[in-house]
């Protein structure tokens, strides 16, 4: 263990904060016990143009669940910062988050969010409700308001399966946020965030089918990302030469949150590319 954790507390394995009763929030505990480990905005000058940004994430419901899909490109101004960034994170058994915006802050936030959900379940003995999970993420976003106003915004897209739903076939839910932490439940059954979101949503408006099975939903999601990449330079399309393909996470009542294998995603992406070669106009 890091000696810094016991500094100032001779003869004691852990500081008093670890033994003091408090709330079930890991974030609140961390803010009190080790505030230096919290995501923080630097006091330096504006670096938003130099910070890598994640781009397009889509979410859509299908019969029996919901999925997230994201492209792999991150940009830094007019440059490609990374070609194979993973923007989707499974945050617990029945939820996942896709991130767009300032990559470094978003990654820290979503990792802390996953720990927050796990910590709550260990302390309380039960997992948060789906609404509780969505609200918890909204609270964390409000904590980054200063950074967002400085140009270091984070735009998450939350997808979850509501195990308490009376209709398991319609239990998949999508929640979106603004930079102030305002949360919005999407009733249309699909949504997208990031620089290519306008084009992705336009594609999903035509392709989305709430009665679709999981395979059709995956195909529709990758089609929408292809359309986004076709018109938005910051969104990366399937890169067959480098074998870099979008990532997909599906969430169902039977299997929970599952990341699709690279082989399966590659097969669908290559079908999409082949189809577009036959019909370049879309």
mmCIF file of C-alpha atoms in Angstrom:
data_model
loop_
_atom_site.group_PDB
_atom_site.id
_atom_site.type_symbol
_atom_site.label_atom_id
_atom_site.label_comp_id
_atom_site.label_asym_id
_atom_site.label_seq_id
_atom_site.Cartn_x
_atom_site.Cartn_y
_atom_site.Cartn_z
ATOM 1 C CA UNK A 1 0.000 0.000 0.000
ATOM 2 C CA UNK A 2 1.155 3.534 -0.730
ATOM 3 C CA UNK A 3 2.816 4.940 2.346
ATOM 4 C CA UNK A 4 1.095 8.269 1.668
ATOM 5 C CA UNK A 5 -2.223 6.742 2.721
ATOM 6 C CA UNK A 6 -0.944 6.239 6.296
ATOM 7 C CA UNK A 7 1.178 9.364 6.550
ATOM 8 C CA UNK A 8 0.199 11.299 9.659
ATOM 9 C CA UNK A 9 -1.530 8.276 11.169
ATOM 10 C CA UNK A 10 1.260 6.252 12.858
ATOM 11 C CA UNK A 11 0.326 2.756 13.961
ATOM 12 C CA UNK A 12 -2.857 2.833 11.912
ATOM 13 C CA UNK A 13 -3.276 0.932 8.644
ATOM 14 C CA UNK A 14 -5.880 3.306 7.200
ATOM 15 C CA UNK A 15 -6.829 6.951 7.854
ATOM 16 C CA UNK A 16 -9.904 7.660 10.037
ATOM 17 C CA UNK A 17 -12.043 8.474 6.989
ATOM 18 C CA UNK A 18 -12.076 4.771 6.087
ATOM 19 C CA UNK A 19 -13.792 3.930 9.379
ATOM 20 C CA UNK A 20 -16.203 6.854 9.599
ATOM 21 C CA UNK A 21 -19.843 6.068 8.713
ATOM 22 C CA UNK A 22 -21.091 8.117 5.809
ATOM 23 C CA UNK A 23 -23.219 7.948 2.679
ATOM 24 C CA UNK A 24 -23.128 5.143 0.124
ATOM 25 C CA UNK A 25 -21.566 7.511 -2.410
ATOM 26 C CA UNK A 26 -17.984 6.645 -3.301
ATOM 27 C CA UNK A 27 -17.582 10.046 -4.937
ATOM 28 C CA UNK A 28 -18.416 11.842 -1.690
ATOM 29 C CA UNK A 29 -16.038 9.573 0.225
ATOM 30 C CA UNK A 30 -13.230 10.209 -2.267
ATOM 31 C CA UNK A 31 -13.845 13.961 -2.178
ATOM 32 C CA UNK A 32 -13.383 13.909 1.611
ATOM 33 C CA UNK A 33 -10.610 11.296 1.931
ATOM 34 C CA UNK A 34 -8.466 11.996 -1.119
ATOM 35 C CA UNK A 35 -9.709 15.029 -3.067
ATOM 36 C CA UNK A 36 -6.535 15.061 -5.167
ATOM 37 C CA UNK A 37 -7.750 11.871 -6.880
ATOM 38 C CA UNK A 38 -10.941 13.499 -8.139
ATOM 39 C CA UNK A 39 -11.061 14.633 -11.810
ATOM 40 C CA UNK A 40 -10.019 18.269 -11.707
ATOM 41 C CA UNK A 41 -9.739 21.189 -14.072
ATOM 42 C CA UNK A 42 -6.193 22.446 -14.431
ATOM 43 C CA UNK A 43 -5.394 26.037 -13.482
ATOM 44 C CA UNK A 44 -3.475 26.389 -16.738
ATOM 45 C CA UNK A 45 -4.681 28.320 -19.762
ATOM 46 C CA UNK A 46 -7.401 26.992 -22.047
ATOM 47 C CA UNK A 47 -6.226 23.693 -23.522
ATOM 48 C CA UNK A 48 -9.517 22.571 -25.054
ATOM 49 C CA UNK A 49 -8.102 22.743 -28.597
ATOM 50 C CA UNK A 50 -5.175 20.512 -27.587
ATOM 51 C CA UNK A 51 -7.230 17.895 -25.739
ATOM 52 C CA UNK A 52 -8.304 14.788 -27.699
ATOM 53 C CA UNK A 53 -12.043 14.595 -28.277
ATOM 54 C CA UNK A 54 -14.180 11.515 -28.775
ATOM 55 C CA UNK A 55 -16.806 11.777 -31.436
ATOM 56 C CA UNK A 56 -19.922 9.828 -32.398
ATOM 57 C CA UNK A 57 -21.943 7.463 -30.166
ATOM 58 C CA UNK A 58 -25.378 6.032 -31.002
ATOM 59 C CA UNK A 59 -27.934 4.173 -28.898
ATOM 60 C CA UNK A 60 -31.093 2.388 -29.919
ATOM 61 C CA UNK A 61 -33.630 0.070 -28.400
ATOM 62 C CA UNK A 62 -34.751 -3.249 -29.844
ATOM 63 C CA UNK A 63 -37.175 -5.961 -28.802
ATOM 64 C CA UNK A 64 -35.900 -7.083 -25.419
ATOM 65 C CA UNK A 65 -33.059 -4.643 -24.881
ATOM 66 C CA UNK A 66 -30.933 -1.670 -25.874
ATOM 67 C CA UNK A 67 -27.480 -1.181 -27.397
ATOM 68 C CA UNK A 68 -24.702 1.374 -27.666
ATOM 69 C CA UNK A 69 -22.338 1.666 -30.622
ATOM 70 C CA UNK A 70 -19.436 4.032 -31.177
ATOM 71 C CA UNK A 71 -16.842 4.871 -33.770
ATOM 72 C CA UNK A 72 -13.153 4.641 -32.802
ATOM 73 C CA UNK A 73 -11.706 7.990 -33.842
ATOM 74 C CA UNK A 74 -10.611 10.785 -31.521
ATOM 75 C CA UNK A 75 -9.525 14.169 -32.849
ATOM 76 C CA UNK A 76 -7.379 17.055 -31.677
ATOM 77 C CA UNK A 77 -8.302 20.108 -33.651
ATOM 78 C CA UNK A 78 -7.926 19.190 -37.306
ATOM 79 C CA UNK A 79 -5.751 16.142 -36.519
ATOM 80 C CA UNK A 80 -6.634 12.536 -35.825
ATOM 81 C CA UNK A 81 -5.382 11.926 -32.273
ATOM 82 C CA UNK A 82 -6.209 8.213 -32.150
ATOM 83 C CA UNK A 83 -7.767 5.789 -34.614
ATOM 84 C CA UNK A 84 -8.800 3.015 -32.233
ATOM 85 C CA UNK A 85 -10.146 4.717 -29.117
ATOM 86 C CA UNK A 86 -12.734 2.705 -27.183
ATOM 87 C CA UNK A 87 -15.610 4.997 -26.165
ATOM 88 C CA UNK A 88 -18.029 2.443 -24.686
ATOM 89 C CA UNK A 89 -17.883 1.269 -21.071
ATOM 90 C CA UNK A 90 -19.933 -1.386 -19.314
ATOM 91 C CA UNK A 91 -20.654 0.279 -15.963
ATOM 92 C CA UNK A 92 -22.529 -2.545 -14.227
ATOM 93 C CA UNK A 93 -24.491 -5.695 -15.061
ATOM 94 C CA UNK A 94 -27.332 -3.813 -16.787
ATOM 95 C CA UNK A 95 -25.937 -0.457 -17.890
ATOM 96 C CA UNK A 96 -23.306 1.040 -20.150
ATOM 97 C CA UNK A 97 -22.110 4.527 -21.055
ATOM 98 C CA UNK A 98 -20.748 5.913 -24.300
ATOM 99 C CA UNK A 99 -18.613 9.040 -24.139
ATOM 100 C CA UNK A 100 -18.156 11.971 -26.475
ATOM 101 C CA UNK A 101 -16.354 15.210 -25.761
ATOM 102 C CA UNK A 102 -13.032 15.766 -23.976
ATOM 103 C CA UNK A 103 -11.580 12.273 -23.853
ATOM 104 C CA UNK A 104 -9.357 12.470 -20.768
ATOM 105 C CA UNK A 105 -12.020 13.920 -18.477
ATOM 106 C CA UNK A 106 -14.683 11.616 -19.911
ATOM 107 C CA UNK A 107 -12.573 8.513 -19.275
ATOM 108 C CA UNK A 108 -11.897 9.500 -15.665
ATOM 109 C CA UNK A 109 -15.556 10.297 -15.108
ATOM 110 C CA UNK A 110 -16.952 7.060 -16.502
ATOM 111 C CA UNK A 111 -14.413 4.933 -14.608
ATOM 112 C CA UNK A 112 -15.271 6.713 -11.379
ATOM 113 C CA UNK A 113 -18.951 6.260 -12.204
ATOM 114 C CA UNK A 114 -18.517 2.491 -12.552
ATOM 115 C CA UNK A 115 -16.756 2.367 -9.162
ATOM 116 C CA UNK A 116 -19.561 4.487 -7.706
ATOM 117 C CA UNK A 117 -22.194 1.970 -8.793
ATOM 118 C CA UNK A 118 -20.173 -0.961 -7.455
ATOM 119 C CA UNK A 119 -19.494 0.840 -4.169
ATOM 120 C CA UNK A 120 -23.200 1.603 -3.659
ATOM 121 C CA UNK A 121 -24.144 -2.031 -4.233
ATOM 122 C CA UNK A 122 -21.531 -3.246 -1.730
ATOM 123 C CA UNK A 123 -22.591 -0.752 0.944
ATOM 124 C CA UNK A 124 -26.364 -1.034 0.494
ATOM 125 C CA UNK A 125 -26.580 -4.694 -0.548
ATOM 126 C CA UNK A 126 -28.700 -3.849 -3.590
ATOM 127 C CA UNK A 127 -27.931 -2.141 -6.879
ATOM 128 C CA UNK A 128 -29.265 1.287 -7.765
ATOM 129 C CA UNK A 129 -32.464 1.475 -9.770
ATOM 130 C CA UNK A 130 -32.076 2.472 -13.396
ATOM 131 C CA UNK A 131 -33.316 5.984 -12.580
ATOM 132 C CA UNK A 132 -30.851 6.120 -9.703
ATOM 133 C CA UNK A 133 -27.987 5.197 -12.025
ATOM 134 C CA UNK A 134 -29.007 7.868 -14.532
ATOM 135 C CA UNK A 135 -29.323 10.493 -11.791
ATOM 136 C CA UNK A 136 -25.922 9.570 -10.347
ATOM 137 C CA UNK A 137 -24.273 10.266 -13.709
ATOM 138 C CA UNK A 138 -26.113 13.599 -13.922
ATOM 139 C CA UNK A 139 -24.663 14.593 -10.542
ATOM 140 C CA UNK A 140 -21.139 13.780 -11.700
ATOM 141 C CA UNK A 141 -21.643 15.848 -14.856
ATOM 142 C CA UNK A 142 -22.684 18.845 -12.782
ATOM 143 C CA UNK A 143 -19.370 18.516 -10.993
ATOM 144 C CA UNK A 144 -17.603 19.167 -14.317
ATOM 145 C CA UNK A 145 -19.550 22.326 -15.117
ATOM 146 C CA UNK A 146 -16.486 24.531 -14.625
ATOM 147 C CA UNK A 147 -14.543 22.429 -17.110
ATOM 148 C CA UNK A 148 -17.452 22.409 -19.564
ATOM 149 C CA UNK A 149 -17.630 26.204 -19.491
ATOM 150 C CA UNK A 150 -13.889 26.264 -20.270
ATOM 151 C CA UNK A 151 -14.455 24.131 -23.369
ATOM 152 C CA UNK A 152 -13.688 20.746 -21.771
ATOM 153 C CA UNK A 153 -17.194 19.340 -21.974
ATOM 154 C CA UNK A 154 -18.175 15.687 -21.541
ATOM 155 C CA UNK A 155 -21.239 14.340 -23.358
ATOM 156 C CA UNK A 156 -22.178 10.855 -22.136
ATOM 157 C CA UNK A 157 -24.913 8.652 -23.565
ATOM 158 C CA UNK A 158 -26.420 6.259 -21.013
ATOM 159 C CA UNK A 159 -28.148 2.996 -21.919
ATOM 160 C CA UNK A 160 -29.633 0.556 -19.440
ATOM 161 C CA UNK A 161 -32.030 -2.316 -19.012
ATOM 162 C CA UNK A 162 -34.692 -1.756 -16.348
ATOM 163 C CA UNK A 163 -34.977 -5.063 -14.492
ATOM 164 C CA UNK A 164 -38.037 -3.705 -12.625
ATOM 165 C CA UNK A 165 -39.980 -3.029 -15.819
ATOM 166 C CA UNK A 166 -43.379 -4.688 -16.170
ATOM 167 C CA UNK A 167 -42.694 -5.274 -19.877
ATOM 168 C CA UNK A 168 -39.339 -7.016 -20.412
ATOM 169 C CA UNK A 169 -39.647 -6.509 -24.169
ATOM 170 C CA UNK A 170 -39.624 -2.716 -23.654
ATOM 171 C CA UNK A 171 -37.214 -2.491 -20.720
ATOM 172 C CA UNK A 172 -34.316 -0.960 -22.653
ATOM 173 C CA UNK A 173 -33.915 2.755 -21.951
ATOM 174 C CA UNK A 174 -31.747 5.592 -23.250
ATOM 175 C CA UNK A 175 -30.853 8.698 -21.236
ATOM 176 C CA UNK A 176 -29.088 11.774 -22.582
ATOM 177 C CA UNK A 177 -27.561 14.775 -20.799
ATOM 178 C CA UNK A 178 -26.545 18.354 -21.364
ATOM 179 C CA UNK A 179 -23.295 19.860 -20.084
ATOM 180 C CA UNK A 180 -25.000 21.163 -16.917
ATOM 181 C CA UNK A 181 -26.060 17.676 -15.861
ATOM 182 C CA UNK A 182 -29.654 17.920 -17.020
ATOM 183 C CA UNK A 183 -30.961 14.429 -17.883
ATOM 184 C CA UNK A 184 -33.489 13.520 -20.534
ATOM 185 C CA UNK A 185 -35.209 10.207 -21.198
ATOM 186 C CA UNK A 186 -35.362 9.511 -24.920
ATOM 187 C CA UNK A 187 -38.783 8.186 -25.902
ATOM 188 C CA UNK A 188 -38.073 7.806 -29.632
ATOM 189 C CA UNK A 189 -35.989 4.690 -29.011
ATOM 190 C CA UNK A 190 -32.774 6.062 -30.499
ATOM 191 C CA UNK A 191 -30.319 8.896 -30.019
ATOM 192 C CA UNK A 192 -26.783 9.971 -30.871
ATOM 193 C CA UNK A 193 -24.171 12.332 -29.410
ATOM 194 C CA UNK A 194 -20.940 13.742 -30.747
ATOM 195 C CA UNK A 195 -19.869 15.611 -33.842
ATOM 196 C CA UNK A 196 -21.519 13.155 -36.249
ATOM 197 C CA UNK A 197 -24.744 12.844 -34.259
ATOM 198 C CA UNK A 198 -26.868 14.852 -36.702
ATOM 199 C CA UNK A 199 -26.076 12.441 -39.540
ATOM 200 C CA UNK A 200 -26.356 9.358 -37.340
ATOM 201 C CA UNK A 201 -29.771 10.397 -36.030
ATOM 202 C CA UNK A 202 -30.973 11.138 -39.541
ATOM 203 C CA UNK A 203 -30.043 7.589 -40.513
ATOM 204 C CA UNK A 204 -31.660 6.068 -37.417
ATOM 205 C CA UNK A 205 -34.842 8.033 -38.050
ATOM 206 C CA UNK A 206 -35.290 5.934 -41.192
ATOM 207 C CA UNK A 207 -33.782 2.650 -40.012
ATOM 208 C CA UNK A 208 -34.837 2.302 -36.376
ATOM 209 C CA UNK A 209 -37.395 -0.424 -35.702
ATOM 210 C CA UNK A 210 -38.421 -0.995 -32.053
ATOM 211 C CA UNK A 211 -39.525 -4.518 -33.037
ATOM 212 C CA UNK A 212 -36.142 -5.414 -34.525
ATOM 213 C CA UNK A 213 -34.162 -8.321 -33.143
ATOM 214 C CA UNK A 214 -30.667 -7.826 -31.795
ATOM 215 C CA UNK A 215 -28.914 -8.639 -35.083
ATOM 216 C CA UNK A 216 -30.984 -6.118 -37.034
ATOM 217 C CA UNK A 217 -30.413 -3.484 -34.359
ATOM 218 C CA UNK A 218 -26.630 -3.969 -34.550
ATOM 219 C CA UNK A 219 -26.766 -3.622 -38.335
ATOM 220 C CA UNK A 220 -28.860 -0.439 -38.073
ATOM 221 C CA UNK A 221 -26.440 1.061 -35.550
ATOM 222 C CA UNK A 222 -23.403 0.403 -37.739
ATOM 223 C CA UNK A 223 -25.227 1.750 -40.799
ATOM 224 C CA UNK A 224 -25.877 4.986 -38.912
ATOM 225 C CA UNK A 225 -22.219 5.278 -37.886
ATOM 226 C CA UNK A 226 -21.199 4.739 -41.515
ATOM 227 C CA UNK A 227 -23.494 7.598 -42.533
ATOM 228 C CA UNK A 228 -21.993 9.808 -39.824
ATOM 229 C CA UNK A 229 -18.453 9.023 -40.983
ATOM 230 C CA UNK A 230 -19.456 9.743 -44.576
ATOM 231 C CA UNK A 231 -20.339 13.355 -43.757
ATOM 232 C CA UNK A 232 -18.394 14.177 -40.584
ATOM 233 C CA UNK A 233 -14.603 14.264 -40.785
ATOM 234 C CA UNK A 234 -14.222 13.679 -37.025
ATOM 235 C CA UNK A 235 -16.096 10.363 -37.139
ATOM 236 C CA UNK A 236 -14.139 7.301 -38.180
ATOM 237 C CA UNK A 237 -15.744 4.743 -40.458
ATOM 238 C CA UNK A 238 -14.844 1.027 -40.612
ATOM 239 C CA UNK A 239 -11.125 0.791 -41.391
ATOM 240 C CA UNK A 240 -10.841 -2.539 -43.202
ATOM 241 C CA UNK A 241 -7.126 -2.128 -43.965
ATOM 242 C CA UNK A 242 -6.213 -1.629 -40.282
ATOM 243 C CA UNK A 243 -9.063 -3.874 -39.051
ATOM 244 C CA UNK A 244 -10.471 -1.125 -36.858
ATOM 245 C CA UNK A 245 -14.228 -1.382 -36.499
ATOM 246 C CA UNK A 246 -16.889 0.290 -34.344
ATOM 247 C CA UNK A 247 -17.546 -1.131 -30.889
ATOM 248 C CA UNK A 248 -20.959 -2.347 -29.742
ATOM 249 C CA UNK A 249 -22.413 -3.142 -26.313
ATOM 250 C CA UNK A 250 -25.801 -4.841 -26.053
ATOM 251 C CA UNK A 251 -27.896 -4.959 -22.862
ATOM 252 C CA UNK A 252 -30.684 -7.523 -22.401
ATOM 253 C CA UNK A 253 -32.474 -9.074 -19.466
ATOM 254 C CA UNK A 254 -31.097 -12.522 -20.209
ATOM 255 C CA UNK A 255 -27.420 -11.656 -20.735
ATOM 256 C CA UNK A 256 -27.016 -8.218 -19.166
ATOM 257 C CA UNK A 257 -24.461 -5.830 -20.631
ATOM 258 C CA UNK A 258 -22.241 -7.630 -23.143
ATOM 259 C CA UNK A 259 -19.557 -6.264 -25.435
ATOM 260 C CA UNK A 260 -19.838 -7.788 -28.896
ATOM 261 C CA UNK A 261 -16.751 -9.648 -30.032
ATOM 262 C CA UNK A 262 -14.486 -7.972 -32.545
ATOM 263 C CA UNK A 263 -15.130 -10.824 -34.993
ATOM 264 C CA UNK A 264 -18.890 -10.320 -34.899
ATOM 265 C CA UNK A 265 -18.668 -6.547 -35.175
ATOM 266 C CA UNK A 266 -16.158 -6.818 -38.021
ATOM 267 C CA UNK A 267 -18.439 -9.177 -39.940
ATOM 268 C CA UNK A 268 -21.390 -6.782 -39.743
ATOM 269 C CA UNK A 269 -19.232 -3.739 -40.540
ATOM 270 C CA UNK A 270 -17.789 -5.418 -43.610
ATOM 271 C CA UNK A 271 -21.312 -6.282 -44.774
ATOM 272 C CA UNK A 272 -22.208 -2.608 -44.460
ATOM 273 C CA UNK A 273 -19.125 -1.575 -46.443
ATOM 274 C CA UNK A 274 -19.869 -4.160 -49.144
ATOM 275 C CA UNK A 275 -23.438 -2.928 -49.398
ATOM 276 C CA UNK A 276 -22.303 0.655 -49.820
ATOM 277 C CA UNK A 277 -19.934 -0.372 -52.629
ATOM 278 C CA UNK A 278 -22.944 -1.692 -54.507
ATOM 279 C CA UNK A 279 -24.940 1.444 -53.738
ATOM 280 C CA UNK A 280 -22.475 4.344 -53.164
ATOM 281 C CA UNK A 281 -25.310 6.837 -52.826
ATOM 282 C CA UNK A 282 -26.542 5.110 -49.660
#
